[in-house]
mmCIF file of C-alpha atoms and ligand atoms in Angstrom:
data_model
loop_
_atom_site.group_PDB
_atom_site.id
_atom_site.type_symbol
_atom_site.label_atom_id
_atom_site.label_comp_id
_atom_site.label_asym_id
_atom_site.label_seq_id
_atom_site.Cartn_x
_atom_site.Cartn_y
_atom_site.Cartn_z
ATOM 1 C CA MET A 1 -12.254 45.175 7.898
ATOM 2 C CA GLU A 2 -9.900 45.956 10.793
ATOM 3 C CA ARG A 3 -6.346 44.970 10.455
ATOM 4 C CA GLN A 4 -5.504 41.421 11.295
ATOM 5 C CA ILE A 5 -2.050 40.206 12.269
ATOM 6 C CA TYR A 6 -1.852 36.443 12.185
ATOM 7 C CA LEU A 7 0.805 35.062 14.534
ATOM 8 C CA ASP A 8 -0.473 31.506 14.954
ATOM 9 C CA HIS A 9 1.172 29.643 12.137
ATOM 10 C CA ALA A 10 1.875 26.669 14.433
ATOM 11 C CA ALA A 11 -1.901 26.147 14.735
ATOM 12 C CA THR A 12 -2.518 26.371 11.019
ATOM 13 C CA THR A 13 -1.387 28.338 7.976
ATOM 14 C CA GLN A 14 -3.225 30.154 5.232
ATOM 15 C CA PRO A 15 -3.403 28.021 2.074
ATOM 16 C CA ALA A 16 -1.185 29.588 -0.571
ATOM 17 C CA PRO A 17 -3.058 31.000 -3.621
ATOM 18 C CA GLU A 18 -1.389 28.339 -5.819
ATOM 19 C CA VAL A 19 -2.751 25.702 -3.480
ATOM 20 C CA VAL A 20 -6.339 26.886 -3.775
ATOM 21 C CA GLN A 21 -5.977 27.190 -7.553
ATOM 22 C CA GLN A 22 -4.675 23.680 -7.770
ATOM 23 C CA MET A 23 -7.521 22.286 -5.662
ATOM 24 C CA LEU A 24 -10.498 23.879 -7.375
ATOM 25 C CA PRO A 25 -10.880 21.618 -10.457
ATOM 26 C CA TRP A 26 -10.870 18.543 -8.255
ATOM 27 C CA LEU A 27 -13.683 19.997 -6.195
ATOM 28 C CA SER A 28 -15.834 20.638 -9.269
ATOM 29 C CA GLY A 29 -15.641 19.233 -12.782
ATOM 30 C CA ARG A 30 -12.825 16.756 -12.265
ATOM 31 C CA TYR A 31 -14.579 14.765 -9.594
ATOM 32 C CA GLY A 32 -13.767 11.229 -10.711
ATOM 33 C CA ASN A 33 -12.839 8.449 -8.314
ATOM 34 C CA PRO A 34 -9.088 7.723 -8.785
ATOM 35 C CA SER A 35 -9.793 4.004 -8.685
ATOM 36 C CA ALA A 36 -12.212 4.173 -11.646
ATOM 37 C CA ARG A 37 -10.883 2.950 -15.001
ATOM 38 C CA TYR A 38 -12.412 5.577 -17.272
ATOM 39 C CA GLN A 39 -10.633 8.835 -18.077
ATOM 40 C CA LEU A 40 -12.456 10.943 -15.480
ATOM 41 C CA GLY A 41 -11.064 8.595 -12.834
ATOM 42 C CA GLN A 42 -7.641 8.195 -14.388
ATOM 43 C CA GLU A 43 -6.984 11.937 -14.425
ATOM 44 C CA ALA A 44 -7.638 12.012 -10.691
ATOM 45 C CA ASP A 45 -5.247 9.121 -10.298
ATOM 46 C CA ARG A 46 -2.573 11.014 -12.274
ATOM 47 C CA CYS A 47 -3.176 14.088 -10.157
ATOM 48 C CA ILE A 48 -2.365 12.030 -7.026
ATOM 49 C CA ALA A 49 0.742 10.616 -8.677
ATOM 50 C CA GLY A 50 1.929 14.120 -9.508
ATOM 51 C CA ALA A 51 1.343 15.338 -6.000
ATOM 52 C CA ARG A 52 3.189 12.323 -4.594
ATOM 53 C CA LYS A 53 6.285 13.347 -6.584
ATOM 54 C CA GLN A 54 6.083 16.925 -5.294
ATOM 55 C CA VAL A 55 5.647 15.894 -1.682
ATOM 56 C CA ALA A 56 8.356 13.281 -1.852
ATOM 57 C CA ALA A 57 10.807 15.881 -3.182
ATOM 58 C CA LEU A 58 10.125 18.098 -0.170
ATOM 59 C CA ILE A 59 11.669 15.539 2.253
ATOM 60 C CA GLY A 60 14.067 13.722 -0.063
ATOM 61 C CA ALA A 61 11.918 10.546 -0.213
ATOM 62 C CA ASP A 62 11.041 8.259 -3.113
ATOM 63 C CA GLU A 63 7.478 8.489 -4.356
ATOM 64 C CA GLY A 64 6.856 4.884 -3.337
ATOM 65 C CA GLU A 65 7.623 5.713 0.270
ATOM 66 C CA LEU A 66 4.723 8.136 0.728
ATOM 67 C CA TYR A 67 1.216 7.273 1.961
ATOM 68 C CA PHE A 68 -1.438 9.960 2.033
ATOM 69 C CA THR A 69 -3.487 10.245 5.200
ATOM 70 C CA SER A 70 -6.028 12.642 6.771
ATOM 71 C CA GLY A 71 -3.266 14.519 8.602
ATOM 72 C CA GLY A 72 -0.651 14.440 11.320
ATOM 73 C CA THR A 73 -2.940 12.819 13.912
ATOM 74 C CA GLU A 74 -3.713 9.856 11.697
ATOM 75 C CA SER A 75 -0.117 9.382 10.679
ATOM 76 C CA ASP A 76 1.021 9.389 14.317
ATOM 77 C CA ASN A 77 -1.735 6.942 15.333
ATOM 78 C CA TRP A 78 -0.863 4.690 12.438
ATOM 79 C CA VAL A 79 2.807 4.274 13.402
ATOM 80 C CA LEU A 80 2.272 3.760 17.100
ATOM 81 C CA ARG A 81 -0.607 1.305 16.691
ATOM 82 C CA ALA A 82 0.865 -0.597 13.794
ATOM 83 C CA CYS A 83 4.187 -1.100 15.591
ATOM 84 C CA LEU A 84 2.462 -3.016 18.344
ATOM 85 C CA SER A 85 -0.333 -4.808 16.521
ATOM 86 C CA ASP A 86 -0.131 -8.468 15.573
ATOM 87 C CA ARG A 87 3.393 -8.959 16.924
ATOM 88 C CA GLN A 88 4.458 -12.601 16.952
ATOM 89 C CA ASP A 89 7.435 -11.754 19.166
ATOM 90 C CA GLY A 90 5.359 -10.240 21.973
ATOM 91 C CA LYS A 91 7.548 -7.143 22.143
ATOM 92 C CA ARG A 92 5.638 -4.120 23.405
ATOM 93 C CA HIS A 93 7.915 -1.287 24.558
ATOM 94 C CA ILE A 94 7.928 2.195 23.037
ATOM 95 C CA ILE A 95 10.292 5.076 23.867
ATOM 96 C CA THR A 96 9.005 8.585 23.325
ATOM 97 C CA THR A 97 9.267 11.985 25.081
ATOM 98 C CA GLY A 98 7.177 13.810 27.617
ATOM 99 C CA ILE A 99 6.717 16.793 25.306
ATOM 100 C CA GLU A 100 5.138 15.194 22.277
ATOM 101 C CA HIS A 101 1.915 16.456 20.698
ATOM 102 C CA HIS A 102 -1.208 14.845 22.103
ATOM 103 C CA ALA A 103 -1.591 12.827 18.879
ATOM 104 C CA ILE A 104 1.347 10.851 20.241
ATOM 105 C CA LEU A 105 0.804 11.160 23.999
ATOM 106 C CA ASN A 106 -2.868 10.233 24.023
ATOM 107 C CA THR A 107 -2.265 7.334 21.651
ATOM 108 C CA CYS A 108 0.478 6.111 23.977
ATOM 109 C CA ALA A 109 -1.866 6.387 26.955
ATOM 110 C CA ARG A 110 -4.459 4.294 25.127
ATOM 111 C CA LEU A 111 -1.818 1.709 24.132
ATOM 112 C CA GLU A 112 -0.667 1.471 27.737
ATOM 113 C CA LYS A 113 -4.201 0.557 28.753
ATOM 114 C CA GLU A 114 -4.020 -2.138 26.117
ATOM 115 C CA GLY A 115 -0.850 -3.567 27.566
ATOM 116 C CA ALA A 116 1.999 -1.605 25.969
ATOM 117 C CA LYS A 117 4.931 -0.255 27.980
ATOM 118 C CA VAL A 118 5.950 3.332 27.267
ATOM 119 C CA SER A 119 8.997 5.258 28.453
ATOM 120 C CA TYR A 120 8.728 9.058 28.407
ATOM 121 C CA VAL A 121 12.131 10.734 28.175
ATOM 122 C CA MET A 122 12.176 14.222 29.649
ATOM 123 C CA PRO A 123 13.971 17.194 28.032
ATOM 124 C CA ASP A 124 16.355 19.719 29.609
ATOM 125 C CA SER A 125 15.226 23.208 30.577
ATOM 126 C CA GLU A 126 15.387 24.374 26.973
ATOM 127 C CA GLY A 127 13.313 21.516 25.690
ATOM 128 C CA ARG A 128 16.092 19.368 24.176
ATOM 129 C CA VAL A 129 16.079 15.626 24.692
ATOM 130 C CA ASP A 130 19.455 14.005 25.344
ATOM 131 C CA VAL A 131 20.274 10.995 23.131
ATOM 132 C CA ARG A 132 21.930 9.278 26.118
ATOM 133 C CA ASP A 133 18.661 9.464 28.069
ATOM 134 C CA ILE A 134 16.956 7.726 25.150
ATOM 135 C CA GLU A 135 19.693 5.079 25.044
ATOM 136 C CA ARG A 136 19.257 4.384 28.758
ATOM 137 C CA GLU A 137 15.627 3.485 28.156
ATOM 138 C CA ILE A 138 16.297 0.911 25.453
ATOM 139 C CA GLN A 139 15.151 -2.570 26.451
ATOM 140 C CA GLU A 140 15.114 -6.054 24.904
ATOM 141 C CA ASP A 141 11.552 -5.550 23.694
ATOM 142 C CA THR A 142 11.769 -1.946 22.450
ATOM 143 C CA VAL A 143 9.958 -1.782 19.128
ATOM 144 C CA LEU A 144 9.957 1.975 18.456
ATOM 145 C CA ILE A 145 11.647 5.243 19.278
ATOM 146 C CA SER A 146 9.277 8.165 18.527
ATOM 147 C CA VAL A 147 10.633 11.687 19.019
ATOM 148 C CA MET A 148 9.122 14.844 17.484
ATOM 149 C CA TYR A 149 11.256 16.856 15.056
ATOM 150 C CA ALA A 150 10.285 20.220 16.533
ATOM 151 C CA ASN A 151 8.034 21.056 19.423
ATOM 152 C CA ASN A 152 4.740 22.741 18.577
ATOM 153 C CA GLU A 153 4.634 24.898 21.695
ATOM 154 C CA ILE A 154 8.157 26.118 22.297
ATOM 155 C CA GLY A 155 9.724 25.347 18.889
ATOM 156 C CA THR A 156 12.733 23.484 20.186
ATOM 157 C CA LEU A 157 14.419 21.253 17.562
ATOM 158 C CA GLN A 158 15.456 17.790 18.649
ATOM 159 C CA PRO A 159 18.778 16.114 17.804
ATOM 160 C CA VAL A 160 17.083 14.061 15.133
ATOM 161 C CA ARG A 161 20.238 12.961 13.344
ATOM 162 C CA GLU A 162 21.800 11.607 16.525
ATOM 163 C CA ILE A 163 18.627 9.805 17.473
ATOM 164 C CA GLY A 164 18.557 8.277 13.986
ATOM 165 C CA LEU A 165 22.126 7.023 14.484
ATOM 166 C CA LEU A 166 21.337 5.602 17.903
ATOM 167 C CA ALA A 167 18.230 3.843 16.539
ATOM 168 C CA ALA A 168 20.251 2.359 13.687
ATOM 169 C CA GLU A 169 22.939 1.199 16.081
ATOM 170 C CA TYR A 170 20.383 -0.781 18.084
ATOM 171 C CA GLY A 171 18.327 -1.818 15.079
ATOM 172 C CA ILE A 172 15.194 -0.100 16.410
ATOM 173 C CA PRO A 173 12.856 1.807 14.025
ATOM 174 C CA PHE A 174 12.734 5.586 14.490
ATOM 175 C CA HIS A 175 9.589 7.641 13.973
ATOM 176 C CA THR A 176 9.457 11.431 14.066
ATOM 177 C CA ASP A 177 6.380 13.661 14.216
ATOM 178 C CA ALA A 178 7.705 16.323 11.866
ATOM 179 C CA VAL A 179 4.398 18.202 11.522
ATOM 180 C CA GLN A 180 5.921 21.519 12.659
ATOM 181 C CA ALA A 181 9.107 21.134 10.622
ATOM 182 C CA VAL A 182 8.101 19.926 7.145
ATOM 183 C CA GLY A 183 7.942 22.795 4.695
ATOM 184 C CA HIS A 184 9.604 25.155 7.169
ATOM 185 C CA ILE A 185 13.154 23.804 7.378
ATOM 186 C CA PRO A 186 15.055 21.515 5.000
ATOM 187 C CA ILE A 187 14.549 17.835 5.826
ATOM 188 C CA ASP A 188 16.261 14.914 4.125
ATOM 189 C CA VAL A 189 14.847 11.639 5.463
ATOM 190 C CA LYS A 190 17.640 9.670 3.848
ATOM 191 C CA THR A 191 20.486 11.298 5.732
ATOM 192 C CA LEU A 192 18.654 11.448 9.078
ATOM 193 C CA GLY A 193 18.049 7.751 9.614
ATOM 194 C CA ILE A 194 14.293 8.206 9.802
ATOM 195 C CA THR A 195 12.119 5.097 9.407
ATOM 196 C CA TRP A 196 8.748 6.850 9.558
ATOM 197 C CA LEU A 197 7.818 10.527 9.423
ATOM 198 C CA SER A 198 4.426 12.179 9.997
ATOM 199 C CA ALA A 199 3.406 15.476 8.372
ATOM 200 C CA SER A 200 0.328 17.574 7.843
ATOM 201 C CA ALA A 201 -0.540 19.823 4.861
ATOM 202 C CA HIS A 202 -2.288 22.601 6.754
ATOM 203 C CA LYS A 203 0.872 23.333 8.762
ATOM 204 C CA PHE A 204 2.750 24.211 5.525
ATOM 205 C CA HIS A 205 0.246 26.304 3.583
ATOM 206 C CA GLY A 206 -1.804 23.362 2.312
ATOM 207 C CA PRO A 207 -5.394 22.353 3.123
ATOM 208 C CA LYS A 208 -6.669 20.884 6.368
ATOM 209 C CA GLY A 209 -7.565 17.209 6.640
ATOM 210 C CA CYS A 210 -4.699 16.043 4.516
ATOM 211 C CA GLY A 211 -1.253 14.742 5.443
ATOM 212 C CA PHE A 212 1.125 11.940 4.814
ATOM 213 C CA LEU A 213 3.254 9.216 6.345
ATOM 214 C CA TYR A 214 6.688 8.578 4.998
ATOM 215 C CA MET A 215 7.673 4.918 5.327
ATOM 216 C CA ARG A 216 11.233 3.976 4.469
ATOM 217 C CA LYS A 217 11.387 1.316 1.779
ATOM 218 C CA GLY A 218 11.255 -2.099 3.464
ATOM 219 C CA TYR A 219 9.490 -0.733 6.551
ATOM 220 C CA GLU A 220 5.897 -0.674 5.401
ATOM 221 C CA LEU A 221 3.453 -0.929 8.302
ATOM 222 C CA PRO A 222 0.191 -2.854 8.327
ATOM 223 C CA SER A 223 -2.813 -0.614 7.571
ATOM 224 C CA LEU A 224 -4.652 1.268 10.308
ATOM 225 C CA LEU A 225 -7.953 1.383 8.373
ATOM 226 C CA CYS A 226 -9.388 -1.669 6.708
ATOM 227 C CA GLY A 227 -11.178 -1.316 3.398
ATOM 228 C CA GLY A 228 -10.248 -0.830 -0.223
ATOM 229 C CA ALA A 229 -6.833 -1.182 -1.822
ATOM 230 C CA GLN A 230 -6.019 2.550 -2.069
ATOM 231 C CA GLU A 231 -2.425 3.665 -1.330
ATOM 232 C CA ARG A 232 -1.066 0.249 -2.358
ATOM 233 C CA GLY A 233 -3.354 -1.489 0.064
ATOM 234 C CA LEU A 234 -2.017 0.302 3.141
ATOM 235 C CA ARG A 235 -4.469 3.162 3.584
ATOM 236 C CA ALA A 236 -8.060 2.327 2.663
ATOM 237 C CA GLY A 237 -10.658 4.925 1.698
ATOM 238 C CA THR A 238 -11.272 7.021 -1.444
ATOM 239 C CA GLU A 239 -8.479 9.526 -1.689
ATOM 240 C CA ASN A 240 -8.915 13.186 -0.759
ATOM 241 C CA VAL A 241 -8.019 14.180 -4.324
ATOM 242 C CA ALA A 242 -8.418 17.938 -3.918
ATOM 243 C CA GLY A 243 -6.578 17.912 -0.603
ATOM 244 C CA ILE A 244 -3.720 15.839 -2.025
ATOM 245 C CA ALA A 245 -3.530 18.143 -5.078
ATOM 246 C CA GLY A 246 -3.325 21.092 -2.699
ATOM 247 C CA MET A 247 -0.689 19.434 -0.589
ATOM 248 C CA GLY A 248 1.393 18.808 -3.713
ATOM 249 C CA ALA A 249 1.154 22.468 -4.626
ATOM 250 C CA ALA A 250 2.041 23.465 -1.080
ATOM 251 C CA ALA A 251 5.134 21.270 -1.201
ATOM 252 C CA ARG A 252 6.178 22.901 -4.480
ATOM 253 C CA VAL A 253 5.673 26.405 -3.090
ATOM 254 C CA CYS A 254 7.647 25.550 0.092
ATOM 255 C CA MET A 255 10.512 24.040 -1.928
ATOM 256 C CA ALA A 256 10.751 27.162 -4.115
ATOM 257 C CA HIS A 257 10.701 29.626 -1.198
ATOM 258 C CA MET A 258 12.179 27.666 1.691
ATOM 259 C CA SER A 259 15.698 29.054 1.867
ATOM 260 C CA GLY A 260 14.681 32.659 1.510
ATOM 261 C CA ASP A 261 11.592 32.441 3.727
ATOM 262 C CA GLN A 262 13.500 30.593 6.379
ATOM 263 C CA GLU A 263 16.029 33.400 6.717
ATOM 264 C CA THR A 264 13.379 36.142 6.567
ATOM 265 C CA VAL A 265 11.261 34.525 9.192
ATOM 266 C CA ARG A 266 14.272 33.767 11.426
ATOM 267 C CA ARG A 267 15.294 37.453 11.349
ATOM 268 C CA GLN A 268 11.756 38.540 12.219
ATOM 269 C CA ARG A 269 11.653 35.948 15.015
ATOM 270 C CA ASP A 270 14.839 37.344 16.570
ATOM 271 C CA TYR A 271 13.606 40.878 16.128
ATOM 272 C CA LEU A 272 10.415 39.989 18.045
ATOM 273 C CA ILE A 273 12.344 38.207 20.793
ATOM 274 C CA ARG A 274 14.726 41.136 21.269
ATOM 275 C CA GLY A 275 11.859 43.586 21.118
ATOM 276 C CA VAL A 276 9.807 41.824 23.787
ATOM 277 C CA GLU A 277 12.806 41.292 26.059
ATOM 278 C CA SER A 278 13.794 44.937 25.973
ATOM 279 C CA ALA A 279 10.267 46.321 26.279
ATOM 280 C CA ILE A 280 8.849 44.065 29.016
ATOM 281 C CA PRO A 281 10.622 43.197 32.274
ATOM 282 C CA GLY A 282 9.799 39.763 33.683
ATOM 283 C CA ALA A 283 9.538 38.199 30.207
ATOM 284 C CA ARG A 284 10.943 34.707 29.978
ATOM 285 C CA LEU A 285 11.705 33.062 26.638
ATOM 286 C CA ASN A 286 10.692 29.436 26.565
ATOM 287 C CA GLY A 287 12.698 26.968 24.498
ATOM 288 C CA HIS A 288 16.165 26.994 23.021
ATOM 289 C CA ARG A 289 17.463 30.326 21.691
ATOM 290 C CA ARG A 290 19.154 28.913 18.617
ATOM 291 C CA MET A 291 17.920 25.356 18.192
ATOM 292 C CA ARG A 292 14.362 26.420 17.531
ATOM 293 C CA LEU A 293 11.963 26.666 14.602
ATOM 294 C CA PRO A 294 12.582 29.796 12.557
ATOM 295 C CA ASN A 295 9.015 30.980 13.202
ATOM 296 C CA ASN A 296 8.500 30.241 16.881
ATOM 297 C CA VAL A 297 8.459 32.772 19.723
ATOM 298 C CA ASN A 298 7.116 31.641 23.100
ATOM 299 C CA PHE A 299 7.182 33.934 26.115
ATOM 300 C CA SER A 300 5.959 33.598 29.666
ATOM 301 C CA PHE A 301 5.234 36.738 31.705
ATOM 302 C CA SER A 302 5.044 36.706 35.454
ATOM 303 C CA GLY A 303 1.965 38.031 37.275
ATOM 304 C CA LEU A 304 -0.733 37.632 34.636
ATOM 305 C CA GLU A 305 -3.015 35.183 32.813
ATOM 306 C CA GLY A 306 -2.104 34.254 29.240
ATOM 307 C CA ALA A 307 -5.810 33.742 28.432
ATOM 308 C CA ALA A 308 -6.566 37.371 29.306
ATOM 309 C CA LEU A 309 -3.619 38.569 27.252
ATOM 310 C CA LEU A 310 -4.816 36.568 24.282
ATOM 311 C CA LEU A 311 -8.288 38.174 24.443
ATOM 312 C CA LEU A 312 -6.881 41.688 24.709
ATOM 313 C CA LEU A 313 -4.588 41.046 21.746
ATOM 314 C CA ASP A 314 -7.503 39.626 19.796
ATOM 315 C CA GLN A 315 -9.313 42.963 20.230
ATOM 316 C CA ASP A 316 -6.295 44.572 18.563
ATOM 317 C CA GLY A 317 -6.681 42.140 15.677
ATOM 318 C CA ILE A 318 -3.635 40.120 16.717
ATOM 319 C CA CYS A 319 -3.996 36.280 16.656
ATOM 320 C CA VAL A 320 -1.702 34.461 19.121
ATOM 321 C CA SER A 321 -2.033 31.314 21.117
ATOM 322 C CA SER A 322 -1.762 30.828 24.864
ATOM 323 C CA GLY A 323 0.238 27.634 24.400
ATOM 324 C CA ALA A 324 -0.861 24.839 22.076
ATOM 325 C CA ALA A 325 -4.044 25.483 20.086
ATOM 326 C CA CYS A 326 -5.169 21.921 20.738
ATOM 327 C CA ASN A 327 -5.020 22.610 24.452
ATOM 328 C CA ALA A 328 -6.881 25.880 24.477
ATOM 329 C CA SER A 329 -10.051 24.373 25.876
ATOM 330 C CA SER A 330 -8.426 22.288 28.573
ATOM 331 C CA GLU A 331 -7.845 23.659 32.005
ATOM 332 C CA LYS A 332 -4.622 21.836 32.632
ATOM 333 C CA GLY A 333 -1.408 23.723 32.186
ATOM 334 C CA SER A 334 1.026 22.916 29.418
ATOM 335 C CA HIS A 335 2.752 19.567 29.746
ATOM 336 C CA VAL A 336 5.675 21.052 27.787
ATOM 337 C CA LEU A 337 6.227 23.998 30.133
ATOM 338 C CA THR A 338 5.980 21.662 33.083
ATOM 339 C CA ALA A 339 8.493 19.274 31.462
ATOM 340 C CA ILE A 340 11.075 22.055 30.971
ATOM 341 C CA GLY A 341 10.547 23.232 34.565
ATOM 342 C CA ALA A 342 9.182 26.658 33.779
ATOM 343 C CA PRO A 343 8.455 28.420 37.118
ATOM 344 C CA GLU A 344 4.828 28.154 38.246
ATOM 345 C CA GLU A 345 4.269 31.922 38.456
ATOM 346 C CA TYR A 346 5.223 32.275 34.815
ATOM 347 C CA GLN A 347 3.475 29.270 33.312
ATOM 348 C CA ARG A 348 -0.034 30.735 33.328
ATOM 349 C CA GLY A 349 1.137 33.894 31.549
ATOM 350 C CA THR A 350 2.338 32.255 28.347
ATOM 351 C CA VAL A 351 1.823 33.374 24.772
ATOM 352 C CA ARG A 352 3.047 31.634 21.653
ATOM 353 C CA MET A 353 3.576 33.780 18.578
ATOM 354 C CA THR A 354 4.378 31.871 15.420
ATOM 355 C CA LEU A 355 5.346 33.959 12.399
ATOM 356 C CA GLY A 356 4.826 33.503 8.692
ATOM 357 C CA PRO A 357 6.777 34.616 5.627
ATOM 358 C CA GLU A 358 4.369 37.547 5.243
ATOM 359 C CA THR A 359 4.961 38.911 8.801
ATOM 360 C CA THR A 360 6.443 42.442 8.615
ATOM 361 C CA ARG A 361 8.608 44.524 10.967
ATOM 362 C CA GLU A 362 5.897 47.109 11.124
ATOM 363 C CA GLU A 363 3.421 44.461 12.315
ATOM 364 C CA LEU A 364 5.885 43.234 14.926
ATOM 365 C CA ASP A 365 6.439 46.768 16.222
ATOM 366 C CA TYR A 366 2.725 47.101 16.669
ATOM 367 C CA VAL A 367 2.544 43.695 18.442
ATOM 368 C CA ILE A 368 5.379 44.606 20.804
ATOM 369 C CA GLU A 369 3.716 47.925 21.632
ATOM 370 C CA ARG A 370 0.301 46.320 22.282
ATOM 371 C CA LEU A 371 1.834 43.428 24.211
ATOM 372 C CA LYS A 372 3.719 45.822 26.455
ATOM 373 C CA GLU A 373 0.680 47.883 27.199
ATOM 374 C CA HIS A 374 -1.502 44.839 28.009
ATOM 375 C CA VAL A 375 1.132 43.154 30.180
ATOM 376 C CA PHE A 376 1.552 46.306 32.298
ATOM 377 C CA GLN A 377 -2.212 46.737 32.518
ATOM 378 C CA LEU A 378 -2.886 43.156 33.541
ATOM 379 C CA ARG A 379 -0.146 43.228 36.160
ATOM 380 C CA GLU A 380 -1.560 46.415 37.628
ATOM 381 C CA MET A 381 -5.038 44.908 37.864
ATOM 382 C CA LYS A 382 -3.612 41.889 39.623
ATOM 383 C CA ASN A 383 -1.752 44.046 42.130
ATOM 384 C CA ALA A 384 -4.641 46.435 42.734
HETATM 385 C C1 PLP B 401 -0.750 20.018 14.337
HETATM 386 C C2 PLP B 401 0.078 18.901 14.867
HETATM 387 C C3 PLP B 401 -0.322 17.558 14.815
HETATM 388 C C4 PLP B 401 -1.726 17.191 14.299
HETATM 389 O O1 PLP B 401 -1.817 17.362 12.896
HETATM 390 P P1 PLP B 401 -3.281 17.393 12.255
HETATM 391 O O2 PLP B 401 -3.050 17.341 10.780
HETATM 392 O O3 PLP B 401 -3.903 18.680 12.666
HETATM 393 O O4 PLP B 401 -4.021 16.205 12.766
HETATM 394 C C5 PLP B 401 0.507 16.570 15.227
HETATM 395 N N1 PLP B 401 1.742 16.870 15.709
HETATM 396 C C6 PLP B 401 2.191 18.139 15.802
HETATM 397 C C7 PLP B 401 3.578 18.380 16.310
HETATM 398 C C8 PLP B 401 1.418 19.176 15.391
HETATM 399 O O5 PLP B 401 1.837 20.433 15.498
#
């Protein structure tokens, strides 16, 4: 096989070998239903309990505060919907940002159709939201502040601690979509004033279709799905035992390697940023230079189409994204780049490169060289 350089870790990550190993028995001989009372079921139940401990440790939560879901999208939907459903007090205002993942934005749009009021706070030119702008939006009937931990396109980290403090001051619950951050940077829900937190296993070297919602003790939300009594009655449906086992293993692997990996990846990130900036004129880094995910590089190039660049890089065996993976099929430009005011002539020429712990200097040198060649070539074609 030709060489493959995978620089799309924000879209998904490769399951770690330990993760796959941990999953296999639950996909074959140990297939019992965790709710069943015989041993075959009880061992599956114990497997889930073990994974819950491992995942809780990753974010400094108690085991009892974790609810397993089908992923980030479900966790996000759950919080937004549950905050507004069955309210006796008639309150219906949510504050979020204009740069959230579509799991949040499209849910908000639906809720607005159903009568909710939503305020979208806009970030500065580096993608940071200002806590004072959030405070200005607070109303009598605000029931939730939902701000992502880190942006999936440009990697900018939000001032989560300050938002947590603000929310506490006003007695408003605070949700964060931390799908891009969990497993990549240290997170301690207890010190950050987080009420609810969404995460997804496949973004931190676990399996797809599995995630969780952290709910601070005393802030349990009504269920999204109705059915059986799984997950203490709050998330119905037979558990994804293998997926949960894999997520537990992924959490353990991330805990063990986080501090080292974080530094390695951050150095590689800065190497790639410097390399691109010195090799290619008219390259514009999107997002904050320091306050960004250790693995995120997002550049816009003037005078070319990102989609064309992506295809050319693919022929070199390099996997990158032209923005957010979830948006790849839609014609509309990036709502994030628009929100940070990226110039029009750059926006279309955007590539996101998200690194992993296995990314090497040698690979990055190759990527910079190929990128440079393709950018020059595409610009020439455009000018011809
Ligand atoms: C990937 C992602 C999601 C969706 O998670 P899934 O598990 O794929 O449903 C939500 N929010 C952010 C920020 C993401 O990056």
